[in-house]
């Protein structure tokens, strides 16, 4: 995936400061621990969507598959930690996700709330994918290069699936308009967050 394709496929408005990867590489234990929790949160979020919208059959089916996939990612990150003699450290607050989740509008039509939730999840997938790409391209550890490449591909697929799913439940034009707004919001959040050496986001 070239820089241009990161922008066109994922539509991210602001690319990560490339210096992030240099500092991240020096803190790989922290990055792996934070990454493990990102996978756990992705699985948890898919479960909460199932519980909240049991009547949406397609959503329930797709989220069920997603839980399994995100959980397998969690297991893989745990294995990478173990290989290096590290354990799963403590969970740390994810300011990026907290800020983004504030834009899931409360009230109004149930489907509108679902659309916001799906699009916020799509953006988290897109940003994670962009970060995995940076790690894949720049990190020295060959094992981890392969690992991040595979995750980059997987999370790009999740981004596409979340946007498609939103269009299943809300009119396409409305989803596109909301995605455009959220892309701007996401870029602002990234702009205002200090790039952290110990976080995926
Ligand atoms: Fe994942
Ligand atoms: Fe994902």
mmCIF file of C-alpha atoms in Angstrom, residues 20 34 38 94-97 124-125 127-128 131 190 193-196 199-201:
data_model
loop_
_atom_site.group_PDB
_atom_site.id
_atom_site.type_symbol
_atom_site.label_atom_id
_atom_site.label_comp_id
_atom_site.label_asym_id
_atom_site.label_seq_id
_atom_site.Cartn_x
_atom_site.Cartn_y
_atom_site.Cartn_z
ATOM 1 C CA UNK A 20 6.168 8.007 15.408
ATOM 2 C CA UNK A 34 -1.152 -1.449 23.858
ATOM 3 C CA UNK A 38 -6.646 -2.608 20.890
ATOM 4 C CA UNK A 94 -6.935 5.175 24.807
ATOM 5 C CA UNK A 95 -7.551 8.929 24.431
ATOM 6 C CA UNK A 96 -7.902 8.572 20.673
ATOM 7 C CA UNK A 97 -10.779 6.099 20.911
ATOM 8 C CA UNK A 124 -10.310 3.097 14.239
ATOM 9 C CA UNK A 125 -9.646 0.210 11.828
ATOM 10 C CA UNK A 127 -5.987 4.389 11.587
ATOM 11 C CA UNK A 128 -4.737 1.069 12.979
ATOM 12 C CA UNK A 131 -0.016 2.513 11.766
ATOM 13 C CA UNK A 190 -4.875 13.015 15.553
ATOM 14 C CA UNK A 193 -2.857 14.254 20.220
ATOM 15 C CA UNK A 194 0.823 14.153 21.008
ATOM 16 C CA UNK A 195 2.295 11.090 19.144
ATOM 17 C CA UNK A 196 2.950 8.677 21.987
ATOM 18 C CA UNK A 199 0.580 3.693 22.055
ATOM 19 C CA UNK A 200 -0.771 2.387 18.798
ATOM 20 C CA UNK A 201 -2.893 5.553 18.437
#
